Amino acid sequence: MSRRPALLAWALLSLLRLGEAQKTETPACCSPIVPRREWGALASKCNTPLSQPVRYVVVSHTAGSSCNTPASCQQQAQNVQHYHMKTLNWCDVGYNFLIGEDGLVYEGRGWGFKGDHSSHLWNAMSIGITFMGNYMDRVPPARALRAAQSLLACGVAQGALSSKYEVKGHRDVQPTLSPGDQLYSIIQNWPHYRAS
């Protein structure tokens, strides 16, 4: 089976499993995360572990192209990783997780490794979650926001995130417009958001 139909089949099965999980109302249900091998990630050269449980989550946007299908999000994740590794010379994609407008979470560095998503200070003590797209003038679809919230609940359930974690916007920790005005307005209403 080629990669594109396999990814589509995986996404459909994931959505079916998510629907079943929602029926049972498991409070800390971990929605499926698209593993690196499924989106065609290059091998990581990163080896700096992230001490867990992590206290902070930094939310950003890529400010680039958005994606709304598993195939286009797979390509966008590859594009972001290629830019970070080949142009910026980083050891991997800078984010721990990438959120697509298709409602899926794409594994970046994952829970266990330090990212390169904000400043050196914050990278060492936070998980970096980015939404693929530009959210200055528009909001991400509800399914993408739900995917991010589910990911955070999963992190707590797995012990990767502190139950008292704090969400920060990228602009809260570094001078930038990220995560975009519209997405920033949304995360400011999340229960774990703290500006300072």
PDB file of C-alpha atoms in Angstrom:
ATOM      1  CA  MET A   1       0.000   0.000   0.000  1.00  0.00           C
ATOM      2  CA  SER A   2       1.478   3.387  -0.925  1.00  0.00           C
ATOM      3  CA  ARG A   3       2.064   6.023   1.746  1.00  0.00           C
ATOM      4  CA  ARG A   4      -0.863   8.340   0.808  1.00  0.00           C
ATOM      5  CA  PRO A   5      -3.650   5.684   0.910  1.00  0.00           C
ATOM      6  CA  ALA A   6      -2.073   4.178   4.043  1.00  0.00           C
ATOM      7  CA  LEU A   7      -2.137   7.571   5.773  1.00  0.00           C
ATOM      8  CA  LEU A   8      -5.746   8.137   4.719  1.00  0.00           C
ATOM      9  CA  ALA A   9      -6.751   4.704   6.021  1.00  0.00           C
ATOM     10  CA  TRP A  10      -4.888   5.389   9.275  1.00  0.00           C
ATOM     11  CA  ALA A  11      -6.656   8.760   9.666  1.00  0.00           C
ATOM     12  CA  LEU A  12     -10.088   7.194   9.094  1.00  0.00           C
ATOM     13  CA  LEU A  13      -9.412   4.445  11.638  1.00  0.00           C
ATOM     14  CA  SER A  14      -8.168   7.067  14.103  1.00  0.00           C
ATOM     15  CA  LEU A  15     -11.334   9.099  13.707  1.00  0.00           C
ATOM     16  CA  LEU A  16     -13.449   5.995  14.242  1.00  0.00           C
ATOM     17  CA  ARG A  17     -11.482   5.164  17.407  1.00  0.00           C
ATOM     18  CA  LEU A  18     -11.856   8.778  18.570  1.00  0.00           C
ATOM     19  CA  GLY A  19     -15.623   8.522  18.126  1.00  0.00           C
ATOM     20  CA  GLU A  20     -15.708   5.317  20.164  1.00  0.00           C
ATOM     21  CA  ALA A  21     -13.556   6.896  22.872  1.00  0.00           C
ATOM     22  CA  GLN A  22     -15.896   9.887  23.061  1.00  0.00           C
ATOM     23  CA  LYS A  23     -18.875   7.540  23.532  1.00  0.00           C
ATOM     24  CA  THR A  24     -17.220   6.017  26.609  1.00  0.00           C
ATOM     25  CA  GLU A  25     -16.352   9.513  27.894  1.00  0.00           C
ATOM     26  CA  THR A  26     -12.890   8.580  29.119  1.00  0.00           C
ATOM     27  CA  PRO A  27     -11.694  11.827  30.739  1.00  0.00           C
ATOM     28  CA  ALA A  28      -8.029  11.643  29.747  1.00  0.00           C
ATOM     29  CA  CYS A  29      -8.467   9.771  26.476  1.00  0.00           C
ATOM     30  CA  CYS A  30      -5.417   9.970  24.273  1.00  0.00           C
ATOM     31  CA  SER A  31      -6.422  10.583  20.692  1.00  0.00           C
ATOM     32  CA  PRO A  32      -4.148   9.003  18.114  1.00  0.00           C
ATOM     33  CA  ILE A  33      -0.972  10.849  17.211  1.00  0.00           C
ATOM     34  CA  VAL A  34       0.382  10.407  13.679  1.00  0.00           C
ATOM     35  CA  PRO A  35       3.816   8.877  14.308  1.00  0.00           C
ATOM     36  CA  ARG A  36       6.895  10.223  12.536  1.00  0.00           C
ATOM     37  CA  ARG A  37       7.217   7.178  10.279  1.00  0.00           C
ATOM     38  CA  GLU A  38       3.643   7.697   9.005  1.00  0.00           C
ATOM     39  CA  TRP A  39       4.236  11.278   7.870  1.00  0.00           C
ATOM     40  CA  GLY A  40       7.644  10.479   6.400  1.00  0.00           C
ATOM     41  CA  ALA A  41       9.868  12.309   8.879  1.00  0.00           C
ATOM     42  CA  LEU A  42      13.602  12.360   8.391  1.00  0.00           C
ATOM     43  CA  ALA A  43      15.605  10.662  11.140  1.00  0.00           C
ATOM     44  CA  SER A  44      16.102  12.888  14.165  1.00  0.00           C
ATOM     45  CA  LYS A  45      19.606  13.807  15.302  1.00  0.00           C
ATOM     46  CA  CYS A  46      18.333  15.187  18.628  1.00  0.00           C
ATOM     47  CA  ASN A  47      19.435  13.642  21.900  1.00  0.00           C
ATOM     48  CA  THR A  48      18.703  16.194  24.650  1.00  0.00           C
ATOM     49  CA  PRO A  49      16.015  14.739  26.901  1.00  0.00           C
ATOM     50  CA  LEU A  50      13.220  16.828  28.362  1.00  0.00           C
ATOM     51  CA  SER A  51      12.736  16.406  32.102  1.00  0.00           C
ATOM     52  CA  GLN A  52       9.210  15.234  32.905  1.00  0.00           C
ATOM     53  CA  PRO A  53       6.629  16.059  33.962  1.00  0.00           C
ATOM     54  CA  VAL A  54       6.883  19.278  31.966  1.00  0.00           C
ATOM     55  CA  ARG A  55       5.390  22.395  33.564  1.00  0.00           C
ATOM     56  CA  TYR A  56       4.883  24.604  30.470  1.00  0.00           C
ATOM     57  CA  VAL A  57       3.365  24.352  27.000  1.00  0.00           C
ATOM     58  CA  VAL A  58       4.209  26.980  24.373  1.00  0.00           C
ATOM     59  CA  VAL A  59       1.639  27.317  21.573  1.00  0.00           C
ATOM     60  CA  SER A  60       2.742  28.764  18.235  1.00  0.00           C
ATOM     61  CA  HIS A  61       1.774  28.803  14.577  1.00  0.00           C
ATOM     62  CA  THR A  62       4.038  28.093  11.634  1.00  0.00           C
ATOM     63  CA  ALA A  63       2.791  31.278   9.885  1.00  0.00           C
ATOM     64  CA  GLY A  64       3.030  29.330   6.636  1.00  0.00           C
ATOM     65  CA  SER A  65       0.668  27.264   4.559  1.00  0.00           C
ATOM     66  CA  SER A  66      -2.221  25.523   6.243  1.00  0.00           C
ATOM     67  CA  CYS A  67      -3.326  21.969   5.501  1.00  0.00           C
ATOM     68  CA  ASN A  68      -6.725  20.341   5.851  1.00  0.00           C
ATOM     69  CA  THR A  69      -6.316  16.745   4.667  1.00  0.00           C
ATOM     70  CA  PRO A  70      -4.017  14.017   5.969  1.00  0.00           C
ATOM     71  CA  ALA A  71      -2.039  14.082   2.712  1.00  0.00           C
ATOM     72  CA  SER A  72      -1.565  17.865   2.707  1.00  0.00           C
ATOM     73  CA  CYS A  73      -0.700  17.909   6.423  1.00  0.00           C
ATOM     74  CA  GLN A  74       1.831  15.126   5.948  1.00  0.00           C
ATOM     75  CA  GLN A  75       3.454  17.228   3.216  1.00  0.00           C
ATOM     76  CA  GLN A  76       3.341  20.373   5.363  1.00  0.00           C
ATOM     77  CA  ALA A  77       4.975  18.567   8.318  1.00  0.00           C
ATOM     78  CA  GLN A  78       7.714  17.402   5.931  1.00  0.00           C
ATOM     79  CA  ASN A  79       8.150  20.969   4.640  1.00  0.00           C
ATOM     80  CA  VAL A  80       8.520  22.383   8.155  1.00  0.00           C
ATOM     81  CA  GLN A  81      11.002  19.670   9.117  1.00  0.00           C
ATOM     82  CA  HIS A  82      13.002  20.182   5.916  1.00  0.00           C
ATOM     83  CA  TYR A  83      13.247  23.928   6.586  1.00  0.00           C
ATOM     84  CA  HIS A  84      14.340  23.385  10.192  1.00  0.00           C
ATOM     85  CA  MET A  85      16.901  20.680   9.403  1.00  0.00           C
ATOM     86  CA  LYS A  86      18.242  21.700   5.991  1.00  0.00           C
ATOM     87  CA  THR A  87      18.019  25.509   6.170  1.00  0.00           C
ATOM     88  CA  LEU A  88      18.369  26.243   9.893  1.00  0.00           C
ATOM     89  CA  ASN A  89      20.630  23.223  10.504  1.00  0.00           C
ATOM     90  CA  TRP A  90      18.662  22.017  13.535  1.00  0.00           C
ATOM     91  CA  CYS A  91      18.716  18.396  14.678  1.00  0.00           C
ATOM     92  CA  ASP A  92      15.017  17.898  13.801  1.00  0.00           C
ATOM     93  CA  VAL A  93      11.726  19.729  13.354  1.00  0.00           C
ATOM     94  CA  GLY A  94      11.677  22.304  16.161  1.00  0.00           C
ATOM     95  CA  TYR A  95       8.276  21.421  17.630  1.00  0.00           C
ATOM     96  CA  ASN A  96       7.304  18.563  19.873  1.00  0.00           C
ATOM     97  CA  PHE A  97       3.942  18.288  18.096  1.00  0.00           C
ATOM     98  CA  LEU A  98       2.293  19.819  15.024  1.00  0.00           C
ATOM     99  CA  ILE A  99      -1.471  20.277  14.711  1.00  0.00           C
ATOM    100  CA  GLY A 100      -3.120  20.103  11.289  1.00  0.00           C
ATOM    101  CA  GLU A 101      -6.417  21.591  10.207  1.00  0.00           C
ATOM    102  CA  ASP A 102      -7.368  17.986   9.427  1.00  0.00           C
ATOM    103  CA  GLY A 103      -7.793  17.544  13.194  1.00  0.00           C
ATOM    104  CA  LEU A 104      -4.784  15.269  13.607  1.00  0.00           C
ATOM    105  CA  VAL A 105      -1.687  15.656  15.770  1.00  0.00           C
ATOM    106  CA  TYR A 106       1.643  14.979  14.064  1.00  0.00           C
ATOM    107  CA  GLU A 107       4.531  13.804  16.224  1.00  0.00           C
ATOM    108  CA  GLY A 108       7.563  16.082  16.064  1.00  0.00           C
ATOM    109  CA  ARG A 109      10.156  15.546  18.777  1.00  0.00           C
ATOM    110  CA  GLY A 110       7.462  14.022  20.967  1.00  0.00           C
ATOM    111  CA  TRP A 111       7.201  14.154  24.744  1.00  0.00           C
ATOM    112  CA  GLY A 112      10.752  13.081  25.480  1.00  0.00           C
ATOM    113  CA  PHE A 113      13.077  15.532  23.714  1.00  0.00           C
ATOM    114  CA  LYS A 114      13.804  19.244  24.078  1.00  0.00           C
ATOM    115  CA  GLY A 115      12.434  21.307  21.210  1.00  0.00           C
ATOM    116  CA  ASP A 116      13.660  24.411  19.383  1.00  0.00           C
ATOM    117  CA  HIS A 117      10.345  26.264  19.302  1.00  0.00           C
ATOM    118  CA  SER A 118      11.034  29.414  21.335  1.00  0.00           C
ATOM    119  CA  SER A 119      13.946  30.792  23.383  1.00  0.00           C
ATOM    120  CA  HIS A 120      16.710  28.641  24.863  1.00  0.00           C
ATOM    121  CA  LEU A 121      15.275  29.172  28.355  1.00  0.00           C
ATOM    122  CA  TRP A 122      11.761  28.038  27.394  1.00  0.00           C
ATOM    123  CA  ASN A 123      12.854  25.208  25.084  1.00  0.00           C
ATOM    124  CA  ALA A 124      14.458  23.409  28.023  1.00  0.00           C
ATOM    125  CA  MET A 125      11.313  23.464  30.177  1.00  0.00           C
ATOM    126  CA  SER A 126       8.351  23.317  27.809  1.00  0.00           C
ATOM    127  CA  ILE A 127       6.557  21.323  25.170  1.00  0.00           C
ATOM    128  CA  GLY A 128       6.199  23.199  21.883  1.00  0.00           C
ATOM    129  CA  ILE A 129       2.913  22.721  20.037  1.00  0.00           C
ATOM    130  CA  THR A 130       2.461  24.460  16.707  1.00  0.00           C
ATOM    131  CA  PHE A 131      -0.609  24.858  14.545  1.00  0.00           C
ATOM    132  CA  MET A 132       0.261  24.489  10.862  1.00  0.00           C
ATOM    133  CA  GLY A 133      -0.956  27.686   9.208  1.00  0.00           C
ATOM    134  CA  ASN A 134      -1.195  31.427   9.751  1.00  0.00           C
ATOM    135  CA  TYR A 135      -3.701  32.507  12.401  1.00  0.00           C
ATOM    136  CA  MET A 136      -3.305  36.279  12.377  1.00  0.00           C
ATOM    137  CA  ASP A 137      -6.643  36.869  10.628  1.00  0.00           C
ATOM    138  CA  ARG A 138      -8.481  33.567  10.966  1.00  0.00           C
ATOM    139  CA  VAL A 139      -9.072  30.904  13.579  1.00  0.00           C
ATOM    140  CA  PRO A 140      -8.094  27.253  13.278  1.00  0.00           C
ATOM    141  CA  PRO A 141     -11.031  24.894  12.736  1.00  0.00           C
ATOM    142  CA  ALA A 142     -12.655  23.428  15.839  1.00  0.00           C
ATOM    143  CA  ARG A 143     -11.270  19.961  15.076  1.00  0.00           C
ATOM    144  CA  ALA A 144      -7.698  21.309  15.270  1.00  0.00           C
ATOM    145  CA  LEU A 145      -8.406  23.022  18.594  1.00  0.00           C
ATOM    146  CA  ARG A 146      -9.964  19.806  19.943  1.00  0.00           C
ATOM    147  CA  ALA A 147      -6.892  17.857  18.824  1.00  0.00           C
ATOM    148  CA  ALA A 148      -4.629  20.223  20.781  1.00  0.00           C
ATOM    149  CA  GLN A 149      -6.798  19.975  23.899  1.00  0.00           C
ATOM    150  CA  SER A 150      -6.856  16.191  23.636  1.00  0.00           C
ATOM    151  CA  LEU A 151      -3.068  16.132  23.262  1.00  0.00           C
ATOM    152  CA  LEU A 152      -2.676  18.150  26.466  1.00  0.00           C
ATOM    153  CA  ALA A 153      -5.027  15.809  28.361  1.00  0.00           C
ATOM    154  CA  CYS A 154      -3.027  12.882  27.007  1.00  0.00           C
ATOM    155  CA  GLY A 155       0.231  14.445  28.216  1.00  0.00           C
ATOM    156  CA  VAL A 156      -1.173  14.730  31.731  1.00  0.00           C
ATOM    157  CA  ALA A 157      -2.562  11.171  31.629  1.00  0.00           C
ATOM    158  CA  GLN A 158       0.824   9.801  30.548  1.00  0.00           C
ATOM    159  CA  GLY A 159       2.741  11.815  33.150  1.00  0.00           C
ATOM    160  CA  ALA A 160       4.595  13.815  30.497  1.00  0.00           C
ATOM    161  CA  LEU A 161       2.841  17.060  31.537  1.00  0.00           C
ATOM    162  CA  SER A 162       2.272  18.255  35.072  1.00  0.00           C
ATOM    163  CA  SER A 163      -1.390  18.327  36.054  1.00  0.00           C
ATOM    164  CA  LYS A 164      -0.712  21.984  36.918  1.00  0.00           C
ATOM    165  CA  TYR A 165       0.850  22.784  33.550  1.00  0.00           C
ATOM    166  CA  GLU A 166       0.624  26.309  32.172  1.00  0.00           C
ATOM    167  CA  VAL A 167      -0.110  27.229  28.561  1.00  0.00           C
ATOM    168  CA  LYS A 168       1.772  30.186  27.110  1.00  0.00           C
ATOM    169  CA  GLY A 169       1.444  31.814  23.730  1.00  0.00           C
ATOM    170  CA  HIS A 170       4.685  32.005  21.782  1.00  0.00           C
ATOM    171  CA  ARG A 171       4.456  35.807  22.085  1.00  0.00           C
ATOM    172  CA  ASP A 172       4.331  35.471  25.884  1.00  0.00           C
ATOM    173  CA  VAL A 173       7.853  34.027  25.966  1.00  0.00           C
ATOM    174  CA  GLN A 174       9.549  35.679  22.985  1.00  0.00           C
ATOM    175  CA  PRO A 175       9.045  38.830  20.875  1.00  0.00           C
ATOM    176  CA  THR A 176       6.966  37.486  17.965  1.00  0.00           C
ATOM    177  CA  LEU A 177       3.486  37.689  16.455  1.00  0.00           C
ATOM    178  CA  SER A 178       3.068  33.931  16.905  1.00  0.00           C
ATOM    179  CA  PRO A 179       0.663  32.199  17.470  1.00  0.00           C
ATOM    180  CA  GLY A 180      -1.247  34.830  15.490  1.00  0.00           C
ATOM    181  CA  ASP A 181      -3.843  37.239  16.875  1.00  0.00           C
ATOM    182  CA  GLN A 182      -6.840  34.938  16.373  1.00  0.00           C
ATOM    183  CA  LEU A 183      -5.284  31.793  17.843  1.00  0.00           C
ATOM    184  CA  TYR A 184      -3.804  33.816  20.713  1.00  0.00           C
ATOM    185  CA  SER A 185      -7.272  35.112  21.616  1.00  0.00           C
ATOM    186  CA  ILE A 186      -8.527  31.526  21.761  1.00  0.00           C
ATOM    187  CA  ILE A 187      -5.755  30.071  23.931  1.00  0.00           C
ATOM    188  CA  GLN A 188      -6.140  32.942  26.404  1.00  0.00           C
ATOM    189  CA  ASN A 189      -9.483  31.326  27.302  1.00  0.00           C
ATOM    190  CA  TRP A 190      -8.028  27.837  27.859  1.00  0.00           C
ATOM    191  CA  PRO A 191      -8.162  26.820  31.540  1.00  0.00           C
ATOM    192  CA  HIS A 192      -4.387  26.382  31.904  1.00  0.00           C
ATOM    193  CA  TYR A 193      -3.412  29.626  30.126  1.00  0.00           C
ATOM    194  CA  ARG A 194      -1.201  31.972  32.162  1.00  0.00           C
ATOM    195  CA  ALA A 195       0.317  35.120  30.632  1.00  0.00           C
ATOM    196  CA  SER A 196       3.083  35.445  33.208  1.00  0.00           C
TER     197      SER A 196
END
